[in-house]
Structures are given as C-alpha cells and as structure tokens.
PDB file of C-alpha atoms and ligand atoms in Angstrom:
ATOM      1  CA  MET A   1     -11.017 -33.183 -50.212  1.00  0.00           C
ATOM      2  CA  ASN A   2     -11.445 -30.292 -52.627  1.00  0.00           C
ATOM      3  CA  ILE A   3     -14.905 -28.988 -53.449  1.00  0.00           C
ATOM      4  CA  VAL A   4     -16.026 -26.495 -56.072  1.00  0.00           C
ATOM      5  CA  ILE A   5     -19.304 -24.848 -55.070  1.00  0.00           C
ATOM      6  CA  PHE A   6     -20.834 -23.468 -58.218  1.00  0.00           C
ATOM      7  CA  GLY A   7     -23.914 -21.500 -59.225  1.00  0.00           C
ATOM      8  CA  ALA A   8     -25.272 -18.186 -60.408  1.00  0.00           C
ATOM      9  CA  PRO A   9     -25.052 -14.999 -58.317  1.00  0.00           C
ATOM     10  CA  GLY A  10     -27.331 -15.468 -55.292  1.00  0.00           C
ATOM     11  CA  SER A  11     -27.552 -19.253 -55.630  1.00  0.00           C
ATOM     12  CA  GLY A  12     -26.286 -19.741 -52.061  1.00  0.00           C
ATOM     13  CA  LYS A  13     -22.592 -20.538 -52.551  1.00  0.00           C
ATOM     14  CA  GLY A  14     -21.462 -18.452 -49.585  1.00  0.00           C
ATOM     15  CA  THR A  15     -24.340 -19.521 -47.339  1.00  0.00           C
ATOM     16  CA  GLN A  16     -23.804 -23.235 -47.943  1.00  0.00           C
ATOM     17  CA  SER A  17     -19.995 -22.963 -47.743  1.00  0.00           C
ATOM     18  CA  GLU A  18     -20.294 -22.013 -44.065  1.00  0.00           C
ATOM     19  CA  GLY A  19     -21.989 -25.302 -43.172  1.00  0.00           C
ATOM     20  CA  ILE A  20     -19.563 -27.334 -45.272  1.00  0.00           C
ATOM     21  CA  VAL A  21     -16.522 -25.719 -43.621  1.00  0.00           C
ATOM     22  CA  THR A  22     -17.897 -26.545 -40.160  1.00  0.00           C
ATOM     23  CA  LYS A  23     -18.910 -30.112 -40.979  1.00  0.00           C
ATOM     24  CA  TYR A  24     -15.877 -31.209 -43.017  1.00  0.00           C
ATOM     25  CA  GLY A  25     -13.176 -29.028 -41.422  1.00  0.00           C
ATOM     26  CA  ILE A  26     -11.821 -27.686 -44.704  1.00  0.00           C
ATOM     27  CA  ASN A  27     -10.667 -24.192 -45.691  1.00  0.00           C
ATOM     28  CA  HIS A  28     -12.877 -21.774 -47.600  1.00  0.00           C
ATOM     29  CA  ILE A  29     -11.800 -19.527 -50.465  1.00  0.00           C
ATOM     30  CA  SER A  30     -14.409 -17.060 -51.690  1.00  0.00           C
ATOM     31  CA  THR A  31     -12.746 -15.013 -54.415  1.00  0.00           C
ATOM     32  CA  GLY A  32     -15.529 -12.418 -54.074  1.00  0.00           C
ATOM     33  CA  ASP A  33     -14.753 -12.039 -50.349  1.00  0.00           C
ATOM     34  CA  VAL A  34     -11.018 -11.795 -51.081  1.00  0.00           C
ATOM     35  CA  LEU A  35     -11.639  -8.991 -53.592  1.00  0.00           C
ATOM     36  CA  ARG A  36     -14.093  -7.152 -51.297  1.00  0.00           C
ATOM     37  CA  GLY A  37     -11.433  -7.340 -48.552  1.00  0.00           C
ATOM     38  CA  GLU A  38      -8.930  -5.669 -50.889  1.00  0.00           C
ATOM     39  CA  ILE A  39     -11.470  -2.945 -51.739  1.00  0.00           C
ATOM     40  CA  LYS A  40     -12.091  -2.303 -48.054  1.00  0.00           C
ATOM     41  CA  GLY A  41      -8.344  -2.126 -47.425  1.00  0.00           C
ATOM     42  CA  GLY A  42      -7.986   0.469 -50.199  1.00  0.00           C
ATOM     43  CA  THR A  43      -5.170  -1.480 -51.922  1.00  0.00           C
ATOM     44  CA  GLU A  44      -4.162  -1.100 -55.581  1.00  0.00           C
ATOM     45  CA  LEU A  45      -5.663  -4.511 -56.263  1.00  0.00           C
ATOM     46  CA  GLY A  46      -8.848  -3.379 -54.531  1.00  0.00           C
ATOM     47  CA  LYS A  47      -9.101  -0.290 -56.725  1.00  0.00           C
ATOM     48  CA  LEU A  48      -8.708  -2.378 -59.847  1.00  0.00           C
ATOM     49  CA  ALA A  49     -11.178  -5.029 -58.607  1.00  0.00           C
ATOM     50  CA  LYS A  50     -13.774  -2.383 -57.803  1.00  0.00           C
ATOM     51  CA  SER A  51     -13.799  -1.128 -61.379  1.00  0.00           C
ATOM     52  CA  TYR A  52     -14.839  -4.606 -62.558  1.00  0.00           C
ATOM     53  CA  ILE A  53     -17.146  -5.616 -59.689  1.00  0.00           C
ATOM     54  CA  ASP A  54     -19.184  -2.403 -59.897  1.00  0.00           C
ATOM     55  CA  GLU A  55     -19.826  -3.194 -63.561  1.00  0.00           C
ATOM     56  CA  GLY A  56     -20.742  -6.814 -62.853  1.00  0.00           C
ATOM     57  CA  GLN A  57     -17.766  -7.963 -64.942  1.00  0.00           C
ATOM     58  CA  LEU A  58     -15.123 -10.567 -64.164  1.00  0.00           C
ATOM     59  CA  ILE A  59     -11.607  -9.694 -63.043  1.00  0.00           C
ATOM     60  CA  PRO A  60      -9.141 -10.810 -65.792  1.00  0.00           C
ATOM     61  CA  ASP A  61      -8.223 -14.496 -65.573  1.00  0.00           C
ATOM     62  CA  GLU A  62      -4.470 -14.071 -65.257  1.00  0.00           C
ATOM     63  CA  LEU A  63      -4.800 -11.798 -62.223  1.00  0.00           C
ATOM     64  CA  MET A  64      -7.525 -13.909 -60.592  1.00  0.00           C
ATOM     65  CA  ILE A  65      -5.487 -17.107 -60.993  1.00  0.00           C
ATOM     66  CA  LYS A  66      -2.461 -15.451 -59.344  1.00  0.00           C
ATOM     67  CA  ILE A  67      -4.603 -14.324 -56.394  1.00  0.00           C
ATOM     68  CA  LEU A  68      -6.113 -17.794 -56.019  1.00  0.00           C
ATOM     69  CA  ALA A  69      -2.697 -19.477 -56.019  1.00  0.00           C
ATOM     70  CA  SER A  70      -1.399 -17.191 -53.289  1.00  0.00           C
ATOM     71  CA  VAL A  71      -4.445 -17.847 -51.046  1.00  0.00           C
ATOM     72  CA  LEU A  72      -4.078 -21.575 -51.634  1.00  0.00           C
ATOM     73  CA  ASP A  73      -0.399 -21.446 -50.658  1.00  0.00           C
ATOM     74  CA  SER A  74      -1.280 -19.654 -47.423  1.00  0.00           C
ATOM     75  CA  PHE A  75      -3.104 -22.757 -46.122  1.00  0.00           C
ATOM     76  CA  LYS A  76      -0.713 -25.016 -44.223  1.00  0.00           C
ATOM     77  CA  GLU A  77      -1.683 -28.595 -43.301  1.00  0.00           C
ATOM     78  CA  SER A  78      -5.075 -28.159 -44.930  1.00  0.00           C
ATOM     79  CA  LYS A  79      -7.609 -31.011 -44.998  1.00  0.00           C
ATOM     80  CA  GLY A  80      -8.990 -29.580 -48.197  1.00  0.00           C
ATOM     81  CA  VAL A  81     -10.555 -26.491 -49.670  1.00  0.00           C
ATOM     82  CA  ILE A  82     -13.982 -25.328 -50.779  1.00  0.00           C
ATOM     83  CA  PHE A  83     -13.675 -23.048 -53.789  1.00  0.00           C
ATOM     84  CA  ASP A  84     -16.553 -20.536 -53.827  1.00  0.00           C
ATOM     85  CA  GLY A  85     -16.775 -18.245 -56.864  1.00  0.00           C
ATOM     86  CA  PHE A  86     -13.761 -19.830 -58.546  1.00  0.00           C
ATOM     87  CA  PRO A  87     -13.424 -21.082 -61.244  1.00  0.00           C
ATOM     88  CA  ARG A  88     -15.684 -18.828 -63.304  1.00  0.00           C
ATOM     89  CA  THR A  89     -14.190 -19.352 -66.770  1.00  0.00           C
ATOM     90  CA  ILE A  90     -12.694 -22.302 -68.639  1.00  0.00           C
ATOM     91  CA  PRO A  91      -9.114 -20.915 -68.305  1.00  0.00           C
ATOM     92  CA  GLN A  92      -9.665 -20.634 -64.524  1.00  0.00           C
ATOM     93  CA  ALA A  93     -10.922 -24.239 -64.360  1.00  0.00           C
ATOM     94  CA  GLU A  94      -7.897 -25.453 -66.297  1.00  0.00           C
ATOM     95  CA  ALA A  95      -5.550 -23.444 -64.075  1.00  0.00           C
ATOM     96  CA  LEU A  96      -7.156 -24.870 -60.928  1.00  0.00           C
ATOM     97  CA  LYS A  97      -6.815 -28.406 -62.237  1.00  0.00           C
ATOM     98  CA  LYS A  98      -3.124 -27.814 -62.947  1.00  0.00           C
ATOM     99  CA  MET A  99      -2.510 -26.133 -59.581  1.00  0.00           C
ATOM    100  CA  LEU A 100      -4.042 -29.047 -57.698  1.00  0.00           C
ATOM    101  CA  LYS A 101      -2.205 -31.617 -59.812  1.00  0.00           C
ATOM    102  CA  GLU A 102       1.097 -29.943 -58.926  1.00  0.00           C
ATOM    103  CA  ARG A 103       0.119 -30.495 -55.290  1.00  0.00           C
ATOM    104  CA  ASP A 104      -0.855 -34.149 -55.955  1.00  0.00           C
ATOM    105  CA  GLN A 105      -4.528 -33.335 -55.526  1.00  0.00           C
ATOM    106  CA  ASP A 106      -7.699 -33.033 -57.542  1.00  0.00           C
ATOM    107  CA  ILE A 107     -11.321 -31.867 -57.331  1.00  0.00           C
ATOM    108  CA  THR A 108     -13.457 -34.340 -55.362  1.00  0.00           C
ATOM    109  CA  VAL A 109     -16.820 -32.898 -56.353  1.00  0.00           C
ATOM    110  CA  MET A 110     -18.359 -29.930 -58.146  1.00  0.00           C
ATOM    111  CA  LEU A 111     -21.706 -28.902 -56.629  1.00  0.00           C
ATOM    112  CA  ASP A 112     -23.961 -27.009 -59.051  1.00  0.00           C
ATOM    113  CA  LEU A 113     -26.608 -25.057 -57.121  1.00  0.00           C
ATOM    114  CA  GLU A 114     -29.520 -24.587 -59.515  1.00  0.00           C
ATOM    115  CA  VAL A 115     -31.908 -21.733 -58.699  1.00  0.00           C
ATOM    116  CA  PRO A 116     -34.494 -20.135 -61.024  1.00  0.00           C
ATOM    117  CA  GLU A 117     -33.652 -16.629 -62.218  1.00  0.00           C
ATOM    118  CA  GLU A 118     -36.581 -14.839 -60.533  1.00  0.00           C
ATOM    119  CA  GLU A 119     -35.600 -16.308 -57.159  1.00  0.00           C
ATOM    120  CA  LEU A 120     -31.974 -15.161 -57.675  1.00  0.00           C
ATOM    121  CA  MET A 121     -33.182 -11.660 -58.448  1.00  0.00           C
ATOM    122  CA  LYS A 122     -35.439 -11.638 -55.380  1.00  0.00           C
ATOM    123  CA  ARG A 123     -32.663 -12.797 -53.022  1.00  0.00           C
ATOM    124  CA  LEU A 124     -30.084 -10.311 -54.303  1.00  0.00           C
ATOM    125  CA  ILE A 125     -32.416  -7.303 -54.343  1.00  0.00           C
ATOM    126  CA  LEU A 126     -33.362  -8.160 -50.752  1.00  0.00           C
ATOM    127  CA  ARG A 127     -29.714  -8.445 -49.719  1.00  0.00           C
ATOM    128  CA  GLY A 128     -28.962  -5.147 -51.490  1.00  0.00           C
ATOM    129  CA  LYS A 129     -31.582  -3.435 -49.331  1.00  0.00           C
ATOM    130  CA  GLU A 130     -30.409  -5.032 -46.086  1.00  0.00           C
ATOM    131  CA  SER A 131     -26.626  -5.198 -46.138  1.00  0.00           C
ATOM    132  CA  GLY A 132     -25.857  -3.149 -49.214  1.00  0.00           C
ATOM    133  CA  ARG A 133     -23.307  -4.965 -51.348  1.00  0.00           C
ATOM    134  CA  ALA A 134     -22.454  -2.433 -54.041  1.00  0.00           C
ATOM    135  CA  ASP A 135     -23.228  -4.892 -56.854  1.00  0.00           C
ATOM    136  CA  ASP A 136     -26.654  -5.899 -55.467  1.00  0.00           C
ATOM    137  CA  ASN A 137     -28.746  -3.448 -57.472  1.00  0.00           C
ATOM    138  CA  GLU A 138     -31.077  -4.449 -60.285  1.00  0.00           C
ATOM    139  CA  GLU A 139     -28.929  -3.103 -63.110  1.00  0.00           C
ATOM    140  CA  THR A 140     -25.695  -4.751 -61.935  1.00  0.00           C
ATOM    141  CA  ILE A 141     -27.441  -8.013 -60.991  1.00  0.00           C
ATOM    142  CA  LYS A 142     -28.694  -8.277 -64.591  1.00  0.00           C
ATOM    143  CA  LYS A 143     -25.129  -7.819 -65.872  1.00  0.00           C
ATOM    144  CA  ARG A 144     -23.803 -10.435 -63.405  1.00  0.00           C
ATOM    145  CA  LEU A 145     -26.430 -12.933 -64.571  1.00  0.00           C
ATOM    146  CA  LEU A 146     -25.529 -12.311 -68.205  1.00  0.00           C
ATOM    147  CA  VAL A 147     -21.834 -12.830 -67.437  1.00  0.00           C
ATOM    148  CA  TYR A 148     -22.748 -16.007 -65.587  1.00  0.00           C
ATOM    149  CA  HIS A 149     -24.666 -17.414 -68.566  1.00  0.00           C
ATOM    150  CA  THR A 150     -22.059 -16.516 -71.178  1.00  0.00           C
ATOM    151  CA  GLN A 151     -18.734 -17.079 -69.375  1.00  0.00           C
ATOM    152  CA  THR A 152     -19.379 -19.286 -66.354  1.00  0.00           C
ATOM    153  CA  ALA A 153     -22.194 -21.715 -67.201  1.00  0.00           C
ATOM    154  CA  PRO A 154     -20.000 -23.547 -69.802  1.00  0.00           C
ATOM    155  CA  LEU A 155     -18.112 -24.984 -66.807  1.00  0.00           C
ATOM    156  CA  VAL A 156     -21.031 -27.350 -66.235  1.00  0.00           C
ATOM    157  CA  ASP A 157     -19.919 -29.341 -69.291  1.00  0.00           C
ATOM    158  CA  PHE A 158     -16.277 -29.086 -68.240  1.00  0.00           C
ATOM    159  CA  TYR A 159     -17.015 -30.767 -64.886  1.00  0.00           C
ATOM    160  CA  LYS A 160     -19.417 -33.290 -66.431  1.00  0.00           C
ATOM    161  CA  THR A 161     -16.515 -34.405 -68.607  1.00  0.00           C
ATOM    162  CA  GLU A 162     -14.275 -34.530 -65.536  1.00  0.00           C
ATOM    163  CA  GLY A 163     -16.835 -36.796 -63.839  1.00  0.00           C
ATOM    164  CA  THR A 164     -17.148 -34.659 -60.707  1.00  0.00           C
ATOM    165  CA  TYR A 165     -20.400 -32.811 -61.515  1.00  0.00           C
ATOM    166  CA  GLN A 166     -23.315 -33.037 -59.042  1.00  0.00           C
ATOM    167  CA  TYR A 167     -26.630 -31.241 -59.570  1.00  0.00           C
ATOM    168  CA  ILE A 168     -28.080 -29.673 -56.400  1.00  0.00           C
ATOM    169  CA  LYS A 169     -31.582 -28.250 -56.276  1.00  0.00           C
ATOM    170  CA  GLY A 170     -30.866 -24.833 -54.771  1.00  0.00           C
ATOM    171  CA  ILE A 171     -34.347 -23.821 -53.633  1.00  0.00           C
ATOM    172  CA  GLY A 172     -35.998 -24.683 -50.321  1.00  0.00           C
ATOM    173  CA  THR A 173     -34.723 -24.143 -46.806  1.00  0.00           C
ATOM    174  CA  ILE A 174     -31.000 -23.654 -46.201  1.00  0.00           C
ATOM    175  CA  ASP A 175     -31.002 -26.845 -44.101  1.00  0.00           C
ATOM    176  CA  SER A 176     -32.699 -29.021 -46.707  1.00  0.00           C
ATOM    177  CA  ILE A 177     -30.266 -27.837 -49.389  1.00  0.00           C
ATOM    178  CA  PHE A 178     -27.386 -28.523 -46.998  1.00  0.00           C
ATOM    179  CA  ASP A 179     -28.640 -32.110 -46.556  1.00  0.00           C
ATOM    180  CA  SER A 180     -28.578 -32.684 -50.340  1.00  0.00           C
ATOM    181  CA  ILE A 181     -25.093 -31.196 -50.492  1.00  0.00           C
ATOM    182  CA  CYS A 182     -23.789 -33.519 -47.768  1.00  0.00           C
ATOM    183  CA  ARG A 183     -25.260 -36.536 -49.556  1.00  0.00           C
ATOM    184  CA  ALA A 184     -23.552 -35.465 -52.785  1.00  0.00           C
ATOM    185  CA  ILE A 185     -20.196 -34.936 -51.033  1.00  0.00           C
ATOM    186  CA  ASP A 186     -20.387 -38.227 -49.156  1.00  0.00           C
ATOM    187  CA  SER A 187     -21.184 -40.123 -52.357  1.00  0.00           C
ATOM    188  CA  LYS A 188     -17.987 -38.826 -53.999  1.00  0.00           C
ATOM    189  CA  LYS A 189     -15.588 -38.987 -51.074  1.00  0.00           C
TER     190      LYS A 189
HETATM  191  P1  LIG B   1     -19.030 -13.204 -55.738  1.00  0.00           P
HETATM  192  O1  LIG B   1     -18.798 -12.570 -54.449  1.00  0.00           O
HETATM  193  O2  LIG B   1     -18.557 -14.581 -55.968  1.00  0.00           O
HETATM  194  O3  LIG B   1     -20.568 -13.053 -56.069  1.00  0.00           O
HETATM  195  P2  LIG B   1     -21.623 -13.917 -56.900  1.00  0.00           P
HETATM  196  O4  LIG B   1     -21.109 -15.099 -57.610  1.00  0.00           O
HETATM  197  O5  LIG B   1     -22.300 -12.901 -57.727  1.00  0.00           O
HETATM  198  O6  LIG B   1     -22.487 -14.558 -55.844  1.00  0.00           O
HETATM  199  P3  LIG B   1     -23.030 -14.021 -54.463  1.00  0.00           P
HETATM  200  O7  LIG B   1     -21.919 -13.977 -53.485  1.00  0.00           O
HETATM  201  O8  LIG B   1     -23.825 -12.787 -54.685  1.00  0.00           O
HETATM  202  O9  LIG B   1     -24.048 -15.188 -54.162  1.00  0.00           O
HETATM  203  P4  LIG B   1     -23.836 -16.607 -53.473  1.00  0.00           P
HETATM  204  O10 LIG B   1     -24.021 -17.666 -54.486  1.00  0.00           O
HETATM  205  O11 LIG B   1     -22.603 -16.637 -52.636  1.00  0.00           O
HETATM  206  O12 LIG B   1     -25.117 -16.627 -52.569  1.00  0.00           O
HETATM  207  P5  LIG B   1     -25.270 -16.239 -51.018  1.00  0.00           P
HETATM  208  O13 LIG B   1     -24.988 -17.414 -50.185  1.00  0.00           O
HETATM  209  O14 LIG B   1     -24.570 -14.969 -50.744  1.00  0.00           O
HETATM  210  O15 LIG B   1     -18.366 -12.294 -56.885  1.00  0.00           O
HETATM  211  C1  LIG B   1     -18.587 -10.898 -56.919  1.00  0.00           C
HETATM  212  C2  LIG B   1     -17.784 -10.275 -58.044  1.00  0.00           C
HETATM  213  O16 LIG B   1     -16.369 -10.458 -57.797  1.00  0.00           O
HETATM  214  C3  LIG B   1     -18.001 -10.840 -59.445  1.00  0.00           C
HETATM  215  O17 LIG B   1     -19.106 -10.257 -60.078  1.00  0.00           O
HETATM  216  C4  LIG B   1     -16.680 -10.510 -60.123  1.00  0.00           C
HETATM  217  O18 LIG B   1     -16.636  -9.153 -60.489  1.00  0.00           O
HETATM  218  C5  LIG B   1     -15.668 -10.721 -59.007  1.00  0.00           C
HETATM  219  N1  LIG B   1     -15.147 -12.113 -58.973  1.00  0.00           N
HETATM  220  C6  LIG B   1     -15.325 -13.021 -57.960  1.00  0.00           C
HETATM  221  N2  LIG B   1     -14.734 -14.190 -58.263  1.00  0.00           N
HETATM  222  C7  LIG B   1     -14.179 -14.039 -59.496  1.00  0.00           C
HETATM  223  C8  LIG B   1     -13.459 -14.913 -60.370  1.00  0.00           C
HETATM  224  N3  LIG B   1     -13.210 -16.188 -60.044  1.00  0.00           N
HETATM  225  N4  LIG B   1     -13.059 -14.419 -61.558  1.00  0.00           N
HETATM  226  C9  LIG B   1     -13.304 -13.142 -61.920  1.00  0.00           C
HETATM  227  N5  LIG B   1     -13.994 -12.269 -61.153  1.00  0.00           N
HETATM  228  C10 LIG B   1     -14.432 -12.708 -59.944  1.00  0.00           C
HETATM  229  O19 LIG B   1     -26.854 -15.986 -50.982  1.00  0.00           O
HETATM  230  C11 LIG B   1     -27.423 -14.849 -51.605  1.00  0.00           C
HETATM  231  C12 LIG B   1     -28.572 -14.311 -50.737  1.00  0.00           C
HETATM  232  O20 LIG B   1     -29.619 -15.291 -50.691  1.00  0.00           O
HETATM  233  C13 LIG B   1     -28.154 -14.058 -49.287  1.00  0.00           C
HETATM  234  O21 LIG B   1     -28.797 -12.915 -48.834  1.00  0.00           O
HETATM  235  C14 LIG B   1     -28.658 -15.307 -48.547  1.00  0.00           C
HETATM  236  O22 LIG B   1     -28.980 -15.037 -47.225  1.00  0.00           O
HETATM  237  C15 LIG B   1     -29.884 -15.705 -49.360  1.00  0.00           C
HETATM  238  N6  LIG B   1     -30.131 -17.151 -49.384  1.00  0.00           N
HETATM  239  C16 LIG B   1     -29.191 -18.149 -49.434  1.00  0.00           C
HETATM  240  N7  LIG B   1     -29.772 -19.367 -49.460  1.00  0.00           N
HETATM  241  C17 LIG B   1     -31.131 -19.138 -49.446  1.00  0.00           C
HETATM  242  C18 LIG B   1     -32.264 -19.996 -49.457  1.00  0.00           C
HETATM  243  N8  LIG B   1     -32.142 -21.326 -49.498  1.00  0.00           N
HETATM  244  N9  LIG B   1     -33.493 -19.427 -49.437  1.00  0.00           N
HETATM  245  C19 LIG B   1     -33.627 -18.066 -49.407  1.00  0.00           C
HETATM  246  N10 LIG B   1     -32.584 -17.195 -49.382  1.00  0.00           N
HETATM  247  C20 LIG B   1     -31.338 -17.721 -49.394  1.00  0.00           C
HETATM  248 MG1  LIG B   2     -20.931 -15.368 -52.371  1.00  0.00          MG
END
C-alpha cells in the first residue's frame, strides 16, 4: 500500500501521517523532515536545502527525486509507504510513478487535505511561536502558499486522472479527520 498525503503547508500532512503509520504499519517519508535533518547535521545537502527552505521555495526536482529514491531504497521488507510532502511538482509525480512501477508497485490512494487559507496561516503562525520552524513566519508562509498554488496544486488534476484522488475535509479535530482518512484508505485498498 502506497499513500500520497497531500495538501498545503499546515494542512496536517505530518500530524495525520503519524496515525496512518501506526494503524497500517507502513513507512513514512516526509521530505521536509529529511531536509531538516540534513540542515541539523550541517551537511552540504543541508546547506543547499536551507537556502531554498528559508525562502519558501522548492528544492530542484532532480535533487529531490534522487533523495527520495535513496530513502525508498533504504526500506527493506516494507508493507508500503506514506509519502508526505512529495510529490510537489508534476515532474516529481511522474518520477514517483516510474520509481514505483520499477518496483512492481503503484499509488493506492492520494489524500488531499483541504483547509481554508486563514486556518493554515493561523496554525503555522502558532507553530512558529511554539516550536520555531525557521519557515513558520508570516512572510515565508505567504511564499510557501504561493508556491503551493502555482507548482503543487496542479497535482490534484494529475491524481484525478490517475483515479487515486480522494478529497479529505482537513478542518475539525485531528481524530475526526483521521476517521475520514481511514475510510478513504479502506475504500481504495
Ligand atoms: P514540508 O516540511 O513538507 O512543509 P509544508 O508542506 O510546508 O507543510 P508543513 O510540514 O508545514 O505542514 P503539514 O501539512 O505537515 O502540517 P502539520 O501536520 O505539521 O516542506 C518544507 C520545505 O522543504 C518546503 O517549503 C521546501 O522548501 C522543502 N521541500 C519539502 N519537500 C519538498 C519536495 N518534495 N520538493 C521540493 N522541496 C521540498 O500541521 C501544521 C500545524 O497545525 C501543527 O502545529 C499541527 O499541530 C497543527 N494541526 C494539525 N492538524 C490540526 C487540526 N486538525 N486542527 C488544528 N491544528 C492542527
Ligand atoms: Mg509536515
């Protein structure tokens, strides 16, 4: 089972991935977490990633696809993967499709967490105050939302064409959203 969890910055991809990993016993790849790990480790990749993340811009596709493939290959005997924050562009979606095909697999479901913009802003500003992710300030959040609308949102049509798209209402309690997610997964499995 391979799941793409999709949505704007702050839509709850990371939060909901935790529950999905526990319930379905699959691996989790958050490309944002991978990049933040590299930044923390002070690696060359981390330095490069930081220059994009701090500006709210996407890391170039070719590099991101290489990173994704190496994380995917590190999972042995996996029951499946939840992709969180990847794909974010059409070339990334095409690369993921190809990568899975080469492994005799495909995407089971794409979950699109829909959350109104003012709620996204509220959640991220709050998180910026509490835990301090460097890109959770008003100016960078606005850039991330713009990047989402221009480069990432077109993937909705991509996955509708693939037949794996599922709309999820992303507001309400974490538990109630999780229930809708499980229903969507179970209907596609
Ligand atoms: P990434 O780390 O993926 O960030 P993002 O997409 O901007 O999303 P977030 O992680 O901020 O939000 P989320 O949807 O996970 O929500 P969360 O559960 O945390 O990417 C960061 C950067 O890395 C990018 O800008 C880019 O530079 C780079 N990058 C990453 N992937 C890339 C790729 N594929 N290609 C190129 N570049 C890439 O929730 C948010 C907050 O809301 C939390 O505080 C949470 O507690 C709260 N919350 C969650 N659910 C609810 C709820 N139901 N009600 C109230 N609050 C809630
Ligand atoms: Mg996240």
